[in-house]
Short mmCIF file of C-alpha atoms and ligand atoms in Angstrom, two decimals:
data_model
loop_
_atom_site.label_atom_id
_atom_site.label_comp_id
_atom_site.label_asym_id
_atom_site.label_seq_id
_atom_site.Cartn_x
_atom_site.Cartn_y
_atom_site.Cartn_z
CA MET A 1 -33.76 -48.32 -6.33
CA LYS A 2 -31.80 -50.64 -8.45
CA ILE A 3 -29.80 -53.66 -7.09
CA ILE A 4 -26.65 -53.75 -9.30
CA ARG A 5 -24.97 -57.26 -9.63
CA ASN A 6 -21.12 -56.97 -9.49
CA ALA A 7 -18.70 -58.77 -11.77
CA LEU A 8 -18.66 -61.94 -9.37
CA GLY A 9 -22.48 -61.90 -9.16
CA SER A 10 -22.21 -61.85 -5.35
CA VAL A 11 -25.71 -60.80 -3.82
CA ALA A 12 -24.11 -59.57 -0.77
CA LEU A 13 -21.46 -57.53 -2.44
CA ALA A 14 -24.01 -55.89 -4.71
CA ALA A 15 -26.00 -55.33 -1.93
CA VAL A 16 -23.12 -53.44 0.07
CA ALA A 17 -22.69 -51.55 -3.22
CA THR A 18 -26.14 -50.32 -3.00
CA ILE A 19 -26.51 -49.17 0.42
CA ALA A 20 -23.30 -47.44 0.60
CA ALA A 21 -24.16 -43.92 1.73
CA GLY A 22 -23.28 -40.78 -0.46
CA THR A 23 -21.74 -42.95 -3.26
CA ALA A 24 -23.01 -42.25 -6.96
CA LYS A 25 -25.06 -44.98 -8.23
CA ALA A 26 -27.88 -45.59 -10.83
CA GLU A 27 -31.45 -44.77 -9.79
CA ASP A 28 -34.89 -44.95 -10.91
CA PHE A 29 -36.72 -42.31 -8.72
CA ARG A 30 -40.46 -42.59 -8.08
CA LEU A 31 -42.18 -39.14 -8.12
CA GLY A 32 -45.69 -38.91 -6.97
CA LEU A 33 -48.31 -36.35 -7.44
CA ILE A 34 -52.06 -35.93 -6.96
CA THR A 35 -52.62 -33.97 -10.41
CA PRO A 36 -54.10 -35.55 -13.39
CA PRO A 37 -51.70 -36.38 -16.38
CA PRO A 38 -52.41 -33.15 -18.46
CA HIS A 39 -51.79 -30.86 -15.63
CA ILE A 40 -48.86 -28.15 -15.54
CA TRP A 41 -47.53 -29.99 -12.32
CA THR A 42 -47.60 -33.48 -14.02
CA LYS A 43 -46.02 -31.96 -17.21
CA ALA A 44 -43.20 -30.32 -15.07
CA ALA A 45 -42.46 -33.63 -13.26
CA GLU A 46 -42.15 -35.57 -16.45
CA ALA A 47 -39.90 -32.73 -18.01
CA PHE A 48 -37.63 -32.84 -14.77
CA GLY A 49 -37.38 -36.64 -15.26
CA ALA A 50 -36.43 -36.27 -19.02
CA GLU A 51 -33.82 -33.69 -18.13
CA LEU A 52 -32.34 -35.58 -15.19
CA ALA A 53 -31.98 -38.78 -17.44
CA GLU A 54 -30.22 -36.63 -20.09
CA ALA A 55 -27.98 -34.85 -17.47
CA SER A 56 -27.06 -38.08 -15.95
CA GLY A 57 -26.22 -39.64 -19.02
CA GLY A 58 -29.04 -42.14 -18.46
CA ALA A 59 -27.94 -43.29 -14.98
CA HIS A 60 -30.97 -41.87 -13.46
CA SER A 61 -34.46 -41.79 -14.37
CA VAL A 62 -37.78 -40.65 -12.89
CA THR A 63 -40.92 -42.61 -13.17
CA VAL A 64 -44.04 -40.30 -12.40
CA PHE A 65 -47.25 -41.69 -10.74
CA PRO A 66 -49.95 -38.74 -11.33
CA ALA A 67 -53.43 -38.74 -10.09
CA ARG A 68 -53.29 -40.16 -6.60
CA GLN A 69 -51.88 -43.36 -8.04
CA LEU A 70 -49.51 -43.85 -5.01
CA GLY A 71 -52.39 -42.52 -2.68
CA ASN A 72 -53.47 -39.07 -1.44
CA GLU A 73 -50.83 -36.43 -0.15
CA ALA A 74 -50.85 -37.37 3.38
CA GLU A 75 -50.15 -40.84 2.37
CA MET A 76 -47.16 -39.79 -0.19
CA LEU A 77 -45.81 -37.58 2.43
CA GLN A 78 -45.74 -40.54 4.99
CA GLN A 79 -43.87 -42.66 2.07
CA LEU A 80 -41.33 -39.96 1.52
CA GLN A 81 -40.77 -39.91 5.37
CA THR A 82 -39.94 -43.71 5.26
CA GLY A 83 -38.02 -43.74 1.89
CA ALA A 84 -40.86 -45.58 0.32
CA LEU A 85 -41.42 -42.92 -2.19
CA ASP A 86 -38.56 -40.79 -3.69
CA MET A 87 -40.00 -37.62 -4.65
CA ALA A 88 -43.27 -35.70 -4.87
CA PHE A 89 -44.62 -32.38 -6.32
CA MET A 90 -46.90 -31.64 -3.47
CA THR A 91 -49.25 -28.88 -2.21
CA VAL A 92 -47.71 -26.81 0.15
CA ALA A 93 -51.34 -27.14 1.83
CA GLU A 94 -50.57 -30.68 2.73
CA VAL A 95 -47.17 -29.63 4.08
CA SER A 96 -48.73 -26.96 6.47
CA ASN A 97 -50.68 -29.80 8.13
CA ARG A 98 -47.15 -30.75 9.50
CA ALA A 99 -45.38 -27.55 9.68
CA GLN A 100 -47.80 -24.62 10.63
CA ASP A 101 -45.51 -21.85 9.39
CA PHE A 102 -46.30 -22.89 5.93
CA GLY A 103 -50.07 -21.88 6.57
CA ALA A 104 -48.80 -18.26 6.50
CA PHE A 105 -48.61 -18.44 2.76
CA TYR A 106 -52.42 -18.64 2.66
CA ALA A 107 -53.01 -15.28 4.27
CA PRO A 108 -56.02 -14.08 2.17
CA PHE A 109 -55.00 -11.32 -0.21
CA LEU A 110 -51.31 -11.60 0.86
CA ALA A 111 -50.49 -11.21 -2.98
CA ASP A 112 -52.22 -8.43 -5.07
CA ASP A 113 -52.03 -10.52 -8.26
CA ILE A 114 -50.55 -13.43 -9.40
CA ASP A 115 -46.96 -11.78 -10.53
CA HIS A 116 -46.91 -10.81 -6.90
CA ALA A 117 -47.54 -14.27 -5.80
CA GLY A 118 -44.77 -15.43 -7.96
CA ARG A 119 -42.31 -12.76 -6.24
CA ILE A 120 -43.38 -13.71 -2.90
CA LEU A 121 -42.64 -17.56 -3.50
CA ARG A 122 -39.40 -16.84 -5.14
CA SER A 123 -38.19 -14.42 -2.06
CA ASP A 124 -35.39 -15.44 0.25
CA THR A 125 -37.80 -15.48 3.03
CA ALA A 126 -40.06 -18.12 1.75
CA ILE A 127 -37.31 -20.39 0.20
CA GLY A 128 -35.57 -20.01 3.74
CA MET A 129 -38.72 -21.62 5.03
CA LEU A 130 -37.68 -24.73 3.33
CA ASP A 131 -34.72 -25.22 5.65
CA GLN A 132 -36.94 -26.38 8.51
CA LEU A 133 -38.63 -29.46 6.38
CA PRO A 134 -35.59 -31.96 7.02
CA ALA A 135 -36.00 -31.79 10.87
CA GLU A 136 -39.78 -31.19 11.07
CA VAL A 137 -41.08 -33.34 8.22
CA GLY A 138 -38.34 -35.53 7.15
CA VAL A 139 -38.25 -34.30 3.66
CA VAL A 140 -36.03 -31.93 1.56
CA GLY A 141 -37.69 -29.00 0.07
CA VAL A 142 -36.24 -28.03 -3.22
CA ALA A 143 -38.22 -25.10 -4.57
CA TYR A 144 -41.79 -23.61 -4.96
CA GLY A 145 -44.28 -23.93 -7.74
CA MET A 146 -47.80 -22.81 -7.72
CA ALA A 147 -51.22 -23.47 -9.07
CA GLY A 148 -52.44 -19.81 -9.58
CA LEU A 149 -54.66 -17.87 -7.17
CA ARG A 150 -58.05 -19.41 -5.74
CA GLN A 151 -61.64 -18.51 -7.28
CA ILE A 152 -64.74 -19.60 -6.31
CA VAL A 153 -67.45 -21.50 -8.51
CA ALA A 154 -70.99 -21.92 -7.27
CA LYS A 155 -74.50 -23.16 -7.99
CA GLY A 156 -77.00 -20.13 -7.81
CA ASP A 157 -76.44 -16.44 -8.05
CA VAL A 158 -73.64 -14.88 -5.90
CA THR A 159 -73.56 -11.15 -5.68
CA SER A 160 -72.44 -11.04 -2.17
CA ALA A 161 -70.69 -13.07 0.55
CA ASP A 162 -74.31 -13.66 2.30
CA ASP A 163 -74.91 -15.92 -0.83
CA LEU A 164 -72.30 -18.33 0.28
CA SER A 165 -73.40 -18.50 3.75
CA GLY A 166 -74.21 -21.96 4.82
CA LEU A 167 -73.41 -23.33 1.41
CA LYS A 168 -71.46 -26.66 1.46
CA LEU A 169 -68.46 -25.38 -0.10
CA ARG A 170 -65.44 -27.72 -1.18
CA ILE A 171 -62.06 -27.06 -0.03
CA THR A 172 -58.60 -28.82 -0.08
CA PRO A 173 -58.25 -30.45 3.14
CA PHE A 174 -56.01 -28.14 5.41
CA ASP A 175 -56.50 -25.60 8.05
CA PRO A 176 -55.73 -22.13 6.67
CA ILE A 177 -58.61 -22.57 4.25
CA LEU A 178 -61.00 -24.15 6.44
CA ASP A 179 -60.56 -21.09 8.95
CA PHE A 180 -61.15 -18.77 6.29
CA TYR A 181 -64.69 -20.08 5.06
CA ASN A 182 -65.65 -20.70 8.54
CA ALA A 183 -64.90 -16.99 9.25
CA LEU A 184 -67.08 -16.30 6.23
CA GLY A 185 -70.02 -18.35 7.48
CA ALA A 186 -69.98 -21.03 4.70
CA ALA A 187 -69.98 -24.76 5.53
CA PRO A 188 -66.46 -25.73 4.18
CA THR A 189 -66.31 -29.28 3.07
CA PRO A 190 -62.71 -30.83 3.06
CA MET A 191 -62.52 -32.90 -0.11
CA PRO A 192 -59.66 -34.02 -2.36
CA LEU A 193 -59.10 -32.90 -5.88
CA PRO A 194 -60.14 -36.05 -7.72
CA ALA A 195 -63.68 -36.16 -5.79
CA VAL A 196 -64.55 -32.72 -6.75
CA TYR A 197 -66.30 -32.93 -10.21
CA ASP A 198 -68.67 -35.54 -9.33
CA ALA A 199 -69.46 -33.87 -5.84
CA LEU A 200 -70.28 -30.79 -7.67
CA ALA A 201 -72.13 -32.59 -10.44
CA ASN A 202 -74.36 -34.48 -8.04
CA GLY A 203 -75.00 -31.79 -5.76
CA GLN A 204 -73.12 -33.00 -2.97
CA VAL A 205 -71.45 -29.67 -2.35
CA ASP A 206 -72.89 -26.21 -3.73
CA ALA A 207 -69.57 -24.63 -4.53
CA ILE A 208 -65.88 -25.25 -4.67
CA ASP A 209 -62.65 -23.28 -3.90
CA MET A 210 -60.66 -23.78 -6.96
CA ASP A 211 -57.89 -22.32 -9.29
CA ALA A 212 -58.44 -21.09 -12.88
CA GLU A 213 -56.73 -23.99 -14.74
CA LEU A 214 -58.83 -26.56 -13.38
CA ILE A 215 -62.04 -24.37 -13.37
CA TRP A 216 -61.47 -24.32 -17.21
CA VAL A 217 -59.74 -27.40 -18.20
CA LEU A 218 -61.95 -29.66 -16.01
CA LYS A 219 -64.92 -27.76 -16.95
CA TYR A 220 -66.16 -27.20 -13.48
CA PHE A 221 -67.97 -24.06 -14.56
CA GLU A 222 -70.40 -26.40 -16.43
CA GLN A 223 -71.55 -27.86 -13.22
CA ALA A 224 -72.58 -24.60 -11.45
CA ASP A 225 -74.09 -21.14 -12.23
CA THR A 226 -71.52 -18.45 -10.93
CA VAL A 227 -67.88 -18.14 -11.18
CA VAL A 228 -66.59 -15.57 -8.67
CA GLN A 229 -63.12 -14.13 -9.45
CA SER A 230 -61.92 -13.22 -6.36
CA ASN A 231 -58.19 -14.00 -6.19
CA HIS A 232 -58.36 -14.55 -2.30
CA MET A 233 -55.47 -16.83 -1.76
CA MET A 234 -52.26 -18.14 -3.54
CA PHE A 235 -52.00 -22.08 -4.02
CA PRO A 236 -48.29 -22.86 -3.83
CA MET A 237 -46.65 -26.08 -4.52
CA VAL A 238 -43.34 -27.72 -3.48
CA GLY A 239 -40.91 -30.12 -4.98
CA LEU A 240 -39.92 -32.58 -2.29
CA VAL A 241 -37.48 -35.29 -1.86
CA SER A 242 -37.53 -37.94 0.81
CA GLY A 243 -34.71 -37.28 3.56
CA ARG A 244 -33.98 -40.84 3.88
CA VAL A 245 -33.26 -41.11 -0.14
CA TRP A 246 -31.55 -37.69 0.10
CA ALA A 247 -29.01 -38.99 2.75
CA GLN A 248 -28.05 -41.80 0.31
CA LEU A 249 -27.26 -39.50 -2.48
CA SER A 250 -23.94 -38.44 -3.51
CA GLU A 251 -22.89 -34.58 -3.28
CA ASP A 252 -23.07 -34.45 -7.17
CA ASP A 253 -26.31 -36.21 -7.38
CA ARG A 254 -27.92 -33.96 -4.83
CA GLY A 255 -26.65 -30.83 -6.86
CA MET A 256 -27.97 -32.21 -10.19
CA ILE A 257 -31.43 -33.19 -8.57
CA ARG A 258 -31.87 -29.84 -6.68
CA ASP A 259 -30.92 -27.64 -9.63
CA LEU A 260 -33.08 -29.69 -12.16
CA MET A 261 -36.05 -30.18 -9.83
CA ALA A 262 -35.91 -26.51 -8.88
CA LYS A 263 -35.91 -25.30 -12.44
CA HIS A 264 -39.08 -27.53 -13.34
CA VAL A 265 -40.98 -26.85 -10.36
CA ASP A 266 -40.23 -23.13 -10.36
CA SER A 267 -41.50 -23.13 -14.21
CA THR A 268 -44.90 -23.70 -12.95
CA ILE A 269 -44.94 -20.20 -11.66
CA ASP A 270 -44.35 -18.82 -14.84
CA SER A 271 -46.79 -21.04 -16.72
CA TYR A 272 -49.58 -19.86 -14.37
CA ILE A 273 -48.49 -16.05 -14.70
CA GLU A 274 -48.71 -16.54 -18.38
CA ASN A 275 -52.29 -18.56 -18.54
CA GLU A 276 -54.18 -17.63 -15.62
CA GLN A 277 -55.96 -14.80 -17.31
CA VAL A 278 -56.52 -16.57 -20.49
CA TRP A 279 -58.19 -19.46 -18.70
CA LEU A 280 -60.49 -17.11 -16.72
CA ASP A 281 -61.43 -14.86 -20.15
CA GLN A 282 -62.20 -18.24 -21.77
CA VAL A 283 -64.44 -19.05 -18.73
CA ARG A 284 -66.19 -15.56 -18.93
CA ASP A 285 -66.58 -16.14 -22.79
CA THR A 286 -68.65 -18.95 -22.51
CA GLY A 287 -71.46 -16.60 -21.08
CA THR A 288 -71.49 -18.14 -17.67
CA GLN A 289 -72.29 -15.52 -14.69
CA TYR A 290 -68.98 -14.11 -13.94
CA VAL A 291 -68.44 -11.84 -10.97
CA GLU A 292 -65.18 -10.13 -10.05
CA VAL A 293 -64.76 -9.04 -6.40
CA ASP A 294 -62.00 -7.73 -4.18
CA GLN A 295 -61.23 -8.16 -0.59
CA SER A 296 -64.24 -6.01 0.76
CA PHE A 297 -66.42 -8.89 -0.65
CA PHE A 298 -65.11 -10.93 2.29
CA GLY A 299 -66.04 -8.41 5.11
CA ASP A 300 -64.42 -9.32 8.24
CA ALA A 301 -63.42 -12.89 7.25
CA VAL A 302 -60.00 -11.79 6.15
CA ASP A 303 -59.28 -9.70 9.58
CA GLU A 304 -60.63 -12.81 11.41
CA TRP A 305 -58.39 -15.24 9.48
CA ASN A 306 -55.50 -12.63 10.30
CA THR A 307 -56.03 -12.75 14.08
CA ILE A 308 -56.43 -16.64 14.17
CA TRP A 309 -53.24 -17.24 11.97
CA SER A 310 -50.94 -14.36 13.76
CA GLU A 311 -51.34 -16.62 16.92
CA LYS A 312 -50.29 -19.84 15.10
CA THR A 313 -47.07 -18.58 13.15
CA SER A 314 -44.69 -15.77 13.30
CA MET A 315 -44.06 -16.17 9.43
CA LEU A 316 -47.15 -14.32 8.89
CA ASP A 317 -45.47 -11.05 9.67
CA ALA A 318 -42.46 -12.15 7.74
CA LEU A 319 -44.37 -13.04 4.71
CA ARG A 320 -46.39 -9.78 4.92
CA GLN A 321 -42.84 -7.96 5.20
CA VAL A 322 -41.87 -9.68 1.69
CA ALA A 323 -45.30 -8.89 0.42
CA ASN A 324 -44.75 -5.06 1.18
CA ASP A 325 -41.34 -5.23 -0.31
CA THR A 326 -42.14 -6.80 -3.69
CA ALA A 327 -45.33 -5.03 -4.27
CA GLU A 328 -45.50 -2.95 -7.23
C1 BEZ B 401 -56.84 -28.41 -5.21
O1 BEZ B 401 -57.07 -29.24 -3.91
O2 BEZ B 401 -57.70 -27.76 -5.53
C2 BEZ B 401 -56.01 -28.55 -6.06
C3 BEZ B 401 -54.81 -29.61 -5.66
C4 BEZ B 401 -53.50 -29.44 -6.58
C5 BEZ B 401 -53.56 -28.88 -7.62
C6 BEZ B 401 -54.50 -27.98 -7.79
C7 BEZ B 401 -55.70 -27.79 -7.02
#
């Protein structure tokens, strides 16, 4: 936030002008994310900042901090809660650590394919879930994006789920995915994104749960032997604004920020729909061992996950209903 000196140069008056809630004032917002600079989420954050600067006639700007420069997602969520950070594009995984209902998005095979995942995330039910974030987490959820569907990259041959049994398999640190790989009999190893490449390269983990973009762009497949295209879970993202910062914004600024952030966060869904199969085809064309599997590959693990999570959230049934209604 900028301190604006008034005509008399009075610091006290300037401070009053700055903290008056709900009045329009110039802001340089700080937006944090964990993804590296070339990632689709980071590009969307930069495009949002550019459009906000233009739409506000230069009154507002957004400085984007990619690649965990402001800390990991748990730390950034804390900063959003205190108002130390203004905005973030964050995995719904991290949000689900604080608001359990969001775990329902990770129901294995909830979405039939990536287009279907997009329709589920754009549904009124999914968007309505964001209403609980101000009270439960202290943030305003503006819209969903995504990072495609999850796949598995493993050292060694994988022809059945038994081949994953006991493997140290990197997961994003959150409960729904931990429960899934525990049910499968793997040894899920929670690890933040920036640590994954080295961990796979030096054998600290035997396999990773990952999306198509990063498997291809960050060349994870080169550090392993088999890519399993399983499409077993969607991986949503959410655009967040600090509740404290939101409370200080004028109605006009809230509207402008909500519309523009929603536009750019949502655009990531289209990017993944367009590119997911292209990335996977490029991986397959390298000649790496490539296995396509469906739900039956995972045996009882899917049912086991459903049993665990139907007790944790009623939103599982609600999102299943959306999935049925939007299936083709
Ligand atoms: C991951 O933890 O695998 C991840 C996080 C953010 C974007 C994409 C992937």
